[in-house]
Coordinates of C-alpha atoms in Angstrom, one line a residue:
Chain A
X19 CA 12.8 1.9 -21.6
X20 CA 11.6 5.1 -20.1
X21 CA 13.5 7.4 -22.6
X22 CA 11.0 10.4 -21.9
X23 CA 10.4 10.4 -18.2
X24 CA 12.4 12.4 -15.7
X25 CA 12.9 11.6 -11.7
X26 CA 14.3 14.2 -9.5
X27 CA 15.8 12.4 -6.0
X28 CA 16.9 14.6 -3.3
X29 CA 19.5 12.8 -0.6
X30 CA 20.9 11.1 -4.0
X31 CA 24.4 10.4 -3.1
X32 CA 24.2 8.3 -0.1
X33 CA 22.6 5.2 0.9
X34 CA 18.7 5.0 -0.3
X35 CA 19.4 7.7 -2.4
X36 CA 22.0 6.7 -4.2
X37 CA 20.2 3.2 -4.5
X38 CA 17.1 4.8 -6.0
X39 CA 19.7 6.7 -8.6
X40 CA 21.0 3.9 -9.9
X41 CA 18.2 2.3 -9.8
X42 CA 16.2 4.8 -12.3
X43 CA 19.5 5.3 -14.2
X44 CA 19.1 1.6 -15.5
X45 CA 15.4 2.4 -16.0
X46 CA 16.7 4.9 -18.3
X47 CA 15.3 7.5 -16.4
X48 CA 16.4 11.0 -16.9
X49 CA 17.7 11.2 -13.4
X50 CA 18.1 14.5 -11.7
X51 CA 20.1 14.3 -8.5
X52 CA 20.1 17.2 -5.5
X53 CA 22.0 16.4 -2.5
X54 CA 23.3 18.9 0.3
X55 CA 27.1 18.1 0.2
X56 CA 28.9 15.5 -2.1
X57 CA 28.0 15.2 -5.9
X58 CA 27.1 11.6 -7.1
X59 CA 29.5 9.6 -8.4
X60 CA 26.9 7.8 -10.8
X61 CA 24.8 10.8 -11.9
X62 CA 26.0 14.4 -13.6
X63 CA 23.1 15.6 -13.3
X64 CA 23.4 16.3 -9.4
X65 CA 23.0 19.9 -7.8
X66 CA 24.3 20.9 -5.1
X67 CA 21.6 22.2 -2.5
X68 CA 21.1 23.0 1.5
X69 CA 17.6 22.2 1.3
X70 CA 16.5 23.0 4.5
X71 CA 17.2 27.0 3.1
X72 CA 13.7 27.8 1.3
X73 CA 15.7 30.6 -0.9
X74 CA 18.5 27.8 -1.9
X75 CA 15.9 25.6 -2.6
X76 CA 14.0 28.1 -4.7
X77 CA 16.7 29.1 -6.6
X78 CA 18.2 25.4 -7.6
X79 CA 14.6 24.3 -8.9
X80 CA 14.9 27.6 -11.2
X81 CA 18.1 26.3 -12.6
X82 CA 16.4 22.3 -13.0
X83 CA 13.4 24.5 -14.7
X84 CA 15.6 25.9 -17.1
X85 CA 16.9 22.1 -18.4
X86 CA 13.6 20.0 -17.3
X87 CA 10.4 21.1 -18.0
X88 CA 8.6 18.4 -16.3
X89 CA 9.0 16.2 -13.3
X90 CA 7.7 13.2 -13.6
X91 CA 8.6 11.9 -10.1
X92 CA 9.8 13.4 -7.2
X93 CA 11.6 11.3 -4.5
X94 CA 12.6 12.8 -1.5
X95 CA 15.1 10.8 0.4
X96 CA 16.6 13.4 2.2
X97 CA 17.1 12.3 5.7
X98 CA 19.4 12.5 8.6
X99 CA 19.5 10.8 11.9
X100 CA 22.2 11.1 14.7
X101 CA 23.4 8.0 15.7
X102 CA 23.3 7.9 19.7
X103 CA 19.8 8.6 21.4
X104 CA 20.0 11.1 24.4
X105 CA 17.2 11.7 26.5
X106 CA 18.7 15.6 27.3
X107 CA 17.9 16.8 23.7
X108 CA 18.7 20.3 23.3
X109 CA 17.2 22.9 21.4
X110 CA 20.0 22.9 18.4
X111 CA 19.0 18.9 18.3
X112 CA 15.5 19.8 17.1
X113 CA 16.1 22.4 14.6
X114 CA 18.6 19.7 13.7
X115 CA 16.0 17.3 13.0
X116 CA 13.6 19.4 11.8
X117 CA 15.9 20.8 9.5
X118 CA 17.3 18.1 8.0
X119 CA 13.7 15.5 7.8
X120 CA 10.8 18.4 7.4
X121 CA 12.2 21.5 6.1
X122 CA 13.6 20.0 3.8
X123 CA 10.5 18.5 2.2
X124 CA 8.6 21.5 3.1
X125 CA 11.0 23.7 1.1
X126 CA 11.3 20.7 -1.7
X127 CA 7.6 21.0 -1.8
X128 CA 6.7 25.2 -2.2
X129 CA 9.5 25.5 -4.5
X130 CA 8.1 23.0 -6.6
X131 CA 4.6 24.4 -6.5
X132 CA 5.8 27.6 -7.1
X133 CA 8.3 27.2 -9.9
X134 CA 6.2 24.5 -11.8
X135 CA 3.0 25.8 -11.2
X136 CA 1.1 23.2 -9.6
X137 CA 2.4 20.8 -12.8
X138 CA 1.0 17.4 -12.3
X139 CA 3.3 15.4 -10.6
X140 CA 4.0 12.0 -8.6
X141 CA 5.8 12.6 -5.4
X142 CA 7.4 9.8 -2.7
X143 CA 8.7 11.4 0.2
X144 CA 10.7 8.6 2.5
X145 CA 10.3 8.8 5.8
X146 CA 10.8 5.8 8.7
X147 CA 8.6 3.3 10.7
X148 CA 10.1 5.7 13.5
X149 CA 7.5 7.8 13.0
X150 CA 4.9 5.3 13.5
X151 CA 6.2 3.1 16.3
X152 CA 8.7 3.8 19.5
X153 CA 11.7 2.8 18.7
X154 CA 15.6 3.4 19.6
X155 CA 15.8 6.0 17.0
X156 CA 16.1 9.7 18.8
X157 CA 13.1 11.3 19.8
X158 CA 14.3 14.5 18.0
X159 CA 14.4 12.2 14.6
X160 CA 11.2 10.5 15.2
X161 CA 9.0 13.6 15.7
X162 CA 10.7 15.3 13.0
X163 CA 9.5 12.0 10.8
X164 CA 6.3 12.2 12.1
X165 CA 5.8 15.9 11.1
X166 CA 6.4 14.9 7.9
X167 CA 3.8 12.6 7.4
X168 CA 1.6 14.3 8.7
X169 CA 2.5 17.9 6.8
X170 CA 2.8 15.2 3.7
X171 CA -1.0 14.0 3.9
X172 CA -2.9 17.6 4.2
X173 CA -0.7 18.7 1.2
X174 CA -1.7 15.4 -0.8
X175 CA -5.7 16.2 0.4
X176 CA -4.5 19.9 -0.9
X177 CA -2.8 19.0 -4.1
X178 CA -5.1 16.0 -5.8
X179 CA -7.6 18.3 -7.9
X180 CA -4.4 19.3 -9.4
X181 CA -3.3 15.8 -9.8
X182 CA 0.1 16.2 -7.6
X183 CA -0.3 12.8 -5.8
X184 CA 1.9 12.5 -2.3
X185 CA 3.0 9.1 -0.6
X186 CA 5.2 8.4 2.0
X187 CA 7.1 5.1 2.2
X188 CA 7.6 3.8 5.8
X189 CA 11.0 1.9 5.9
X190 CA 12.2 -0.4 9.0
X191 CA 16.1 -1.7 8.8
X192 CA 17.4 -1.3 5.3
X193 CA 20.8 -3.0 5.6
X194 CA 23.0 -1.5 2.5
X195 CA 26.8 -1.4 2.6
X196 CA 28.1 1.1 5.3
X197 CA 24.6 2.6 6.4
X198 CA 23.9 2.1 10.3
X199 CA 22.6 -1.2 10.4
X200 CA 25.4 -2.3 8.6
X201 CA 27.7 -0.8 11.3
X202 CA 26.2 -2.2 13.7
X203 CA 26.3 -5.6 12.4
X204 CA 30.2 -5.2 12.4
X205 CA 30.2 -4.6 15.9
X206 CA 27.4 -7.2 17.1
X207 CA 26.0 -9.4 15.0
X208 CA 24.4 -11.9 17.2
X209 CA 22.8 -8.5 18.5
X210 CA 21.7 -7.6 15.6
X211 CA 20.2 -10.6 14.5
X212 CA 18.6 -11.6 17.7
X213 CA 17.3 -8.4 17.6
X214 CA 16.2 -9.1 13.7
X215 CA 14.4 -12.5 14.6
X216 CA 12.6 -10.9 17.9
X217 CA 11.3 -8.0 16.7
X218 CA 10.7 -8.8 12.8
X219 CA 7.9 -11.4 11.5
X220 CA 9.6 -11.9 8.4
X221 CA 12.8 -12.4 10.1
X222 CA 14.9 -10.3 7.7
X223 CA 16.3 -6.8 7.0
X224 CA 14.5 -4.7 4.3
X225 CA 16.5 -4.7 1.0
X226 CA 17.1 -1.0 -0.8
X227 CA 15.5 -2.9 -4.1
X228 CA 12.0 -3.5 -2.2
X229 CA 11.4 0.5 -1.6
X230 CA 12.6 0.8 -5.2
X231 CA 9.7 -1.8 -6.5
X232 CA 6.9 0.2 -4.4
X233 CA 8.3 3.6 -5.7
X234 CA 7.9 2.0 -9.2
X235 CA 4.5 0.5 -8.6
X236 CA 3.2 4.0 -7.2
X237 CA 5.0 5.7 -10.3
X238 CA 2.9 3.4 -12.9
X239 CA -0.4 3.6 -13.5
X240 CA -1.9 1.5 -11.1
X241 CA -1.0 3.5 -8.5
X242 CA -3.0 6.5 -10.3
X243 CA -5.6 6.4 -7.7
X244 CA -3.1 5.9 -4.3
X245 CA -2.4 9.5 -2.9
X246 CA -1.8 10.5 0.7
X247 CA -1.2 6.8 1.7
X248 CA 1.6 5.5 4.1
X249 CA 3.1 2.3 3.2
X250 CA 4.6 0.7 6.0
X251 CA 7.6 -1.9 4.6
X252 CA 8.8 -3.4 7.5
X253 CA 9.0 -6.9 7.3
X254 CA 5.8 -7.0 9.9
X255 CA 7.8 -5.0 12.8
X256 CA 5.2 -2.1 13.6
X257 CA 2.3 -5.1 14.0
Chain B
X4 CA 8.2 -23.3 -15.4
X5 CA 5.4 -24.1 -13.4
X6 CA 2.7 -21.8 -13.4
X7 CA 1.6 -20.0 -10.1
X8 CA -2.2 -20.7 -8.6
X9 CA -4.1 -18.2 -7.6
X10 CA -7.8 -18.6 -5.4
X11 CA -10.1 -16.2 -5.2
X12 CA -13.1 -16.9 -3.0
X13 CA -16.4 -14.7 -4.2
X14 CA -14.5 -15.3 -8.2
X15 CA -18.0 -15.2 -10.0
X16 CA -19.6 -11.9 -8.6
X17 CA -18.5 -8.4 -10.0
X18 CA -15.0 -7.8 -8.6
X19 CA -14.4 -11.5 -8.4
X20 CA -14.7 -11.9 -12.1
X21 CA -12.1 -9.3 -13.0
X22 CA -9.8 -10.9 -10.6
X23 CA -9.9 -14.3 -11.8
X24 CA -9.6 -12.8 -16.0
X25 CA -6.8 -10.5 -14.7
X26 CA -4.6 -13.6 -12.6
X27 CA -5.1 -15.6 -15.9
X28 CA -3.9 -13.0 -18.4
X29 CA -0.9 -12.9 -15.9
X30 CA -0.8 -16.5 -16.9
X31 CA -2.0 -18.0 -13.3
X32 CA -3.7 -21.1 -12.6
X33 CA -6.7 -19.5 -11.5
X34 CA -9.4 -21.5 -8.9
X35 CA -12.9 -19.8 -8.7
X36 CA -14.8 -20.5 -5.3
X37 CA -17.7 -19.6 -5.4
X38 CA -21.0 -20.6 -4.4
X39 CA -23.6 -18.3 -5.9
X40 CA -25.1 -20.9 -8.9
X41 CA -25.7 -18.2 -11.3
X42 CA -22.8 -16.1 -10.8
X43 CA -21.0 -19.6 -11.6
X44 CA -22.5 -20.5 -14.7
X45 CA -21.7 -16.8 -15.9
X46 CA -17.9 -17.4 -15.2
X47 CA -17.8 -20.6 -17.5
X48 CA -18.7 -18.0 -20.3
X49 CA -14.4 -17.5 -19.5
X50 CA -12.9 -20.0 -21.4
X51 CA -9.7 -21.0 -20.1
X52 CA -8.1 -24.4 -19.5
X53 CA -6.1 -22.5 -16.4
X54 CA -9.6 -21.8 -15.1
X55 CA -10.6 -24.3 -12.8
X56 CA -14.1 -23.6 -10.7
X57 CA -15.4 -24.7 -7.7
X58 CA -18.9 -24.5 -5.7
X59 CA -18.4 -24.3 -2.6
X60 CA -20.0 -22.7 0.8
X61 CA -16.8 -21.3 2.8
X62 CA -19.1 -20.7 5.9
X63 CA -19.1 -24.2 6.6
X64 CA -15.5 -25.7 8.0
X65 CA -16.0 -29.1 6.7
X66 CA -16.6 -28.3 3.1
X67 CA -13.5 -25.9 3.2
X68 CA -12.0 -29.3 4.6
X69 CA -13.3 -31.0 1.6
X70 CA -12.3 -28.7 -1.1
X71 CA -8.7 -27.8 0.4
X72 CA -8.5 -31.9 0.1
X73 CA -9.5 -31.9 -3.6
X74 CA -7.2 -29.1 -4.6
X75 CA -4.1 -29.9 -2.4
X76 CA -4.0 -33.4 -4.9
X77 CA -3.5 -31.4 -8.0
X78 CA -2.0 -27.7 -7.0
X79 CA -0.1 -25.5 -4.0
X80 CA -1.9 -22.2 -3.9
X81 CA 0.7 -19.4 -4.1
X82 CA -2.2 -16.6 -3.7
X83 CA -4.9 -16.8 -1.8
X84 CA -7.3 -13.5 -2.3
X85 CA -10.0 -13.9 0.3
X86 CA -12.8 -11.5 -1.6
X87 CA -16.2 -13.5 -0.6
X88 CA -18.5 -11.2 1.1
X89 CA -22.5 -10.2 1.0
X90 CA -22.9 -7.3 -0.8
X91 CA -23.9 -4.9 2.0
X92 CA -26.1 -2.0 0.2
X93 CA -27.4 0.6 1.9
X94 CA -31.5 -0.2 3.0
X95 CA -34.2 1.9 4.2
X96 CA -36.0 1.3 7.7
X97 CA -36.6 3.4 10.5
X98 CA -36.7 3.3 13.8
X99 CA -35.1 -0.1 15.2
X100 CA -35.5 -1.7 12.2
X101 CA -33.0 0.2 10.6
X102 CA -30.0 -2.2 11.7
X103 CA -29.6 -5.6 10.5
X104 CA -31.4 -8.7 12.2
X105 CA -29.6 -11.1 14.0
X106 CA -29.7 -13.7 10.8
X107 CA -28.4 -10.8 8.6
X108 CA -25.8 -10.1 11.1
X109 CA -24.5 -14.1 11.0
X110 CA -25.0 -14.9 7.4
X111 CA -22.8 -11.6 6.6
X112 CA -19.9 -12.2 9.2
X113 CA -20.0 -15.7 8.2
X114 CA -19.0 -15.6 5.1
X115 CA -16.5 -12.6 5.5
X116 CA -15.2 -13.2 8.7
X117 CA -15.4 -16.9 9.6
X118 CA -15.9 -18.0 6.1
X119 CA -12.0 -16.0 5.1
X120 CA -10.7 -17.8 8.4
X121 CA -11.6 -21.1 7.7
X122 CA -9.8 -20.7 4.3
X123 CA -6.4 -19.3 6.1
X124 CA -6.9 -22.2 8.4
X125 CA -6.4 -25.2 5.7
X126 CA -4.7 -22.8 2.6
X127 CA -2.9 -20.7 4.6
X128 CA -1.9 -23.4 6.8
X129 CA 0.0 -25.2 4.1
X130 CA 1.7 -22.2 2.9
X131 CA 2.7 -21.8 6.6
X132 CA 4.5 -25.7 6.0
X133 CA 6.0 -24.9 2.6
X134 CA 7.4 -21.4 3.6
X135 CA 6.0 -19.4 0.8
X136 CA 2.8 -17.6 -0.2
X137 CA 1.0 -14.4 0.0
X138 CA -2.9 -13.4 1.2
X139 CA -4.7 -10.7 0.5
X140 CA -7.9 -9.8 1.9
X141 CA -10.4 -7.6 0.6
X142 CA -11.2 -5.0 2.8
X143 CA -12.9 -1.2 2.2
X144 CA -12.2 2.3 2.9
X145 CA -14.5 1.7 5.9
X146 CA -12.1 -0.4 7.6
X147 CA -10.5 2.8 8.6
X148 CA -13.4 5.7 8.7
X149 CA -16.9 5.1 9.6
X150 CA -19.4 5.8 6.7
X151 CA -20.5 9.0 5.7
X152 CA -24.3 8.1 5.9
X153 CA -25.1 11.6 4.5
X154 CA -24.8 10.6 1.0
X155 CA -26.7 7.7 0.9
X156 CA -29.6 9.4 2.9
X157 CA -29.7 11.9 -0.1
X158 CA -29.3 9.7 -3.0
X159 CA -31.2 6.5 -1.8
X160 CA -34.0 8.7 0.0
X161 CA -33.0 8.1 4.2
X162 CA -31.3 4.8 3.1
X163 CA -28.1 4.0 5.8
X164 CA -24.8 1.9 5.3
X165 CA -25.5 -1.3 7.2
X166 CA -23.4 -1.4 10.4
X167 CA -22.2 -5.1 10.0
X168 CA -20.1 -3.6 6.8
X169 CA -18.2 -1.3 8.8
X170 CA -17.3 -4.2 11.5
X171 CA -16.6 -7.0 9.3
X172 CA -14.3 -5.0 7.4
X173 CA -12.6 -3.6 10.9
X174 CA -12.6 -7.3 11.6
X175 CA -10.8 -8.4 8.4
X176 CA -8.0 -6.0 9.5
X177 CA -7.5 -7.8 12.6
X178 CA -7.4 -11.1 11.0
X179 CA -4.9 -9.5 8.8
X180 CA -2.6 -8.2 11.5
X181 CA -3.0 -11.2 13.4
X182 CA -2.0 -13.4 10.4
X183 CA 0.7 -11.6 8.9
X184 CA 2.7 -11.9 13.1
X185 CA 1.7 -15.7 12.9
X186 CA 3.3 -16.4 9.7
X187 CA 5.7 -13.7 9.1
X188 CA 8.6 -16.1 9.9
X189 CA 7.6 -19.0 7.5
X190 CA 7.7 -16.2 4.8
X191 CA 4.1 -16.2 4.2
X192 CA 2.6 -12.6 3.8
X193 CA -0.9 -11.8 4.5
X194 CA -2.2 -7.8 3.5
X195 CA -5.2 -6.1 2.9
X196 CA -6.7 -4.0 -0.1
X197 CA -8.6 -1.5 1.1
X198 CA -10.6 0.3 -1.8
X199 CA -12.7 3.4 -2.1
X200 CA -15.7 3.1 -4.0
X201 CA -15.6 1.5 -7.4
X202 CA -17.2 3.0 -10.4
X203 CA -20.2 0.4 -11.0
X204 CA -23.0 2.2 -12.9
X205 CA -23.9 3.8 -9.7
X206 CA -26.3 6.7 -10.7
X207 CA -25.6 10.1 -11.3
X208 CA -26.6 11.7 -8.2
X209 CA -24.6 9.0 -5.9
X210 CA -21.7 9.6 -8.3
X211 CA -21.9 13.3 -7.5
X212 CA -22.1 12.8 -3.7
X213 CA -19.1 10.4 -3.6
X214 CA -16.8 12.8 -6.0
X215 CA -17.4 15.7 -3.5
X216 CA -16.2 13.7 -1.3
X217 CA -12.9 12.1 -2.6
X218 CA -9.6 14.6 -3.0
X219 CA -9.4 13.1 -6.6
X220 CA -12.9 13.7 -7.4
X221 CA -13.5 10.8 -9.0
X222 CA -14.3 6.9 -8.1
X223 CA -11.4 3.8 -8.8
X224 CA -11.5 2.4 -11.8
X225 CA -11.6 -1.9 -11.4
X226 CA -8.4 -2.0 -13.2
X227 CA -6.8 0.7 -10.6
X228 CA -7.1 -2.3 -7.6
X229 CA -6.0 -5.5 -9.7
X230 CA -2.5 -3.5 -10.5
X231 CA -2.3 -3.5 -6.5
X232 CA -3.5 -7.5 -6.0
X233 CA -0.6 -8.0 -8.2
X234 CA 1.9 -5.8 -6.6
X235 CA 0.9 -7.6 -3.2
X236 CA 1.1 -11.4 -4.8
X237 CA 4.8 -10.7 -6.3
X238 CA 8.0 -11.1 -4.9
X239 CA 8.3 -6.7 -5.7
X240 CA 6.2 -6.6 -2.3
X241 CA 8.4 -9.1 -0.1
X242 CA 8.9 -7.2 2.5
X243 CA 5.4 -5.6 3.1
X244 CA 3.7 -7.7 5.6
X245 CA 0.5 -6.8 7.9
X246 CA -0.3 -3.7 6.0
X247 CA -4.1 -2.1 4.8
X248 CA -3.0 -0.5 1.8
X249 CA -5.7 2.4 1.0
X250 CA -6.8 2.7 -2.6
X251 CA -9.5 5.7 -2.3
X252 CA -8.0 8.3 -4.1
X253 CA -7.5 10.4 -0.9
X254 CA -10.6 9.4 0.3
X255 CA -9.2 8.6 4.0
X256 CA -5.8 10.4 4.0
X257 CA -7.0 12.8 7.0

């Protein structure tokens, strides 16, 4: 029972997200939920919020201020990749990217800072073993990734005399009903697997519940000494 | 429901010790190999029935041989921690005689190195046939950056980090990587702790030095590592494989 402890999760409707919300609900977490367009079906507490606007994002944390004055954990799962890779990326593509994997954060992050004063806080920003490895994920997508790990680790180095710890979780394949992978199963799943037993040592996707379980062991205590760390939870893949 | 075994090699010295109490409050069988005598009779001060210890030198192959042997009648190790290691502390020399010898140089990688091989080679090896298991080396923060020889020089008076600490722990994340790939499909992880220095009565002045240098200004408490052994040895970490997870409180973020 975690009666007293409140966890804001940005990208909370879909997928991870929405995972990690339900997850924390049943922790009895106070959950608060921002995503950019549909509210949560499991969670009142959701705003609606463009995060990759700095002003928005401002002006949303003032309103959670107003009900919550702590965060205890931050998770931000805000995250969008297009589906096909093209090799002729254009200009909008980036600021696509950018927009929706590091802006985002970026403005998650001042606004934060800014309305809460520096409070002492636990953040988890999700980001993809994209970022660390070449993959078939688009180039526009995996910079953008990157970026954020790297914008993630100076702020950590920044923020730990004022005990604001920063991690970022590394995800490969997380198979959850109707996200990509589970798309693409549908349309090949010899494909898929083969592709599964080829490229992954532990020969299996990554379930939503094992990037809850490190998000939980970073939130407790024993992770009171982990800041600016990647952890990489893909089943071996990025060996 | 049967209890889970844990071995910890180097279980009787400082770190070793807190494993081994830890794995047993966690109610793990808990096999001490050791092979320091008087760190050994210290341990037996620990009075457990799940505490079962062994001397043993890992260095040599055919006494890992033996002991694997011995224990394979009675348990299945579940977690292997591979922890043994020569305490590398900083020493004073100058000129060429500032590194290690060539005897200091084998007697350190031995037991580290070859000496955590030979125990994935017969433990590991039979987690490999049952499917299930997790290993966790013990490495440092200086299996990523190379030391920062400026504080020791000040607070030991011109005393260096050895080199062979710096390679042996580079080397344990090779045998990591190269573990986790060979036994990834038979479900048998293999990761690597990787801790920044641990508050140990160091004295004040050292303390000073290493704060400066750590976002978090401060050194890891013992208790801050055994919450991550036991992250790694549970079924919550089943899908991290391969991995050096950093505990250093910032220490090597950038």
């Amino acid at each position: 029972m975690n009666t007293n402890k409140t966890v804001l999760i940005t990208g909370a409707s879909k997928n991870l997200g929405n995972y990690l919300t339900r997850f924390y609900l049943e922790k009895d977490f106070k959950v608060i939920g921002v995503t950019k367009k549909s509210k949560s079906k499991i969670n009142k507490d959701t705003y609606l919020c463009d995060l990759s606007d700095a002003k928005k994002t401002e002006k949303v944390f003032k309103k959670i201020k107003k009900k919550y004055k702590k965060i205890d954990l931050i998770i931000s799962c805000a995250g969008i990749s297009k589906k096909t890779y093209t090799k002729n990326e254009t200009i909008k593509d980036w600021q696509f990217a950018f927009n929706n994997n590091f802006f985002c954060f970026t403005n998650l992050l001042d606004s934060y800072l800014k309305v809460y004063k520096k409070k002492s806080t636990k953040i988890i920003v999700i980001s993809s073993i994209a970022s660390n490895k070449i993959t078939s994920a688009p180039i526009t997508y995996s910079v953008a990734k990157s970026a954020l790990n790297f914008y993630a680790q100076i702020k950590a180095k920044d923020l730990a005399k004022n005990d604001i710890k920063i991690n970022i979780l590394l995800p490969g394949n997380i198979l959850m009903k109707n996200n990509n992978w589970s798309k693409k199963l549908q349309v090949n799943s010899s494909k898929v697997k083969n592709y599964i037993k080829t490229n992954v040592p532990l020969n299996t996707f990554c379930k939503p519940q094992q990037i809850a379980e490190m998000c939980d062991y970073l939130f407790g205590k024993s992770g009171d000494y982990i800041t600016g760390s990647k952890f990489i939870i893909d089943g071996g893949e990025s060996l | 429901m049967k209890k889970k075994v844990c071995l910890i090699t180097g279980g009787a010295g400082f770190l070793g010790k807190k494993y081994c109490e830890f794995f047993l409050k966690k109610n793990y069988v808990v096999l001490c190999i050791d092979n320091n005598k008087k760190n050994l009779n210290s341990i037996k001060s620990i009075k457990s029935k799940n505490l079962i210890v062994y001397q043993c030198d890992i260095t040599k192959e055919k006494k890992v041989e033996k002991l694997f042997k011995l224990i394979k009648k009675s348990f299945f190790v579940d977690v292997l921690i591979n922890n043994a290691a020569i305490d590398a502390v900083p020493f004073k020399k100058i000129g060429l005689q500032k590194f290690p010898t060539g005897k200091m140089w084998d007697d350190e990688i031995n037991v580290s190195l070859k000496g955590s091989f030979f125990m994935i080679k017969f433990f590991g090896e039979e987690m490999n046939k049952k499917k299930d298991g997790s290993i966790i080396n013990i490495g440092s923060d200086l299996s990523v950056i190379a030391p920062n020889q400026k504080i020791y020089k000040s607070s030991y008076k011109n005393y260096i980090k050895p080199v062979t600490y710096s390679v042996i722990k580079h080397g344990m994340l090779g045998l990591t990587k190269y573990f986790a790939s060979l036994y990834g499909k038979s479900n048998v992880r293999v990761n690597m702790i990787s801790p920044g220095p641990i508050k140990n009565n160091q004295s004040k002045k050292l303390l000073n030095e290493l704060k400066n240098i750590i976002p978090m200004e401060r050194l890891a408490d013992p208790k801050e590592i055994l919450g991550l052994l036991y992250f790694l040895s549970s079924s919550d970490s089943s899908y991290i494989t391969g991995q050096n997870i950093l505990i250093d409180g910032g220490r090597t973020i950038i």
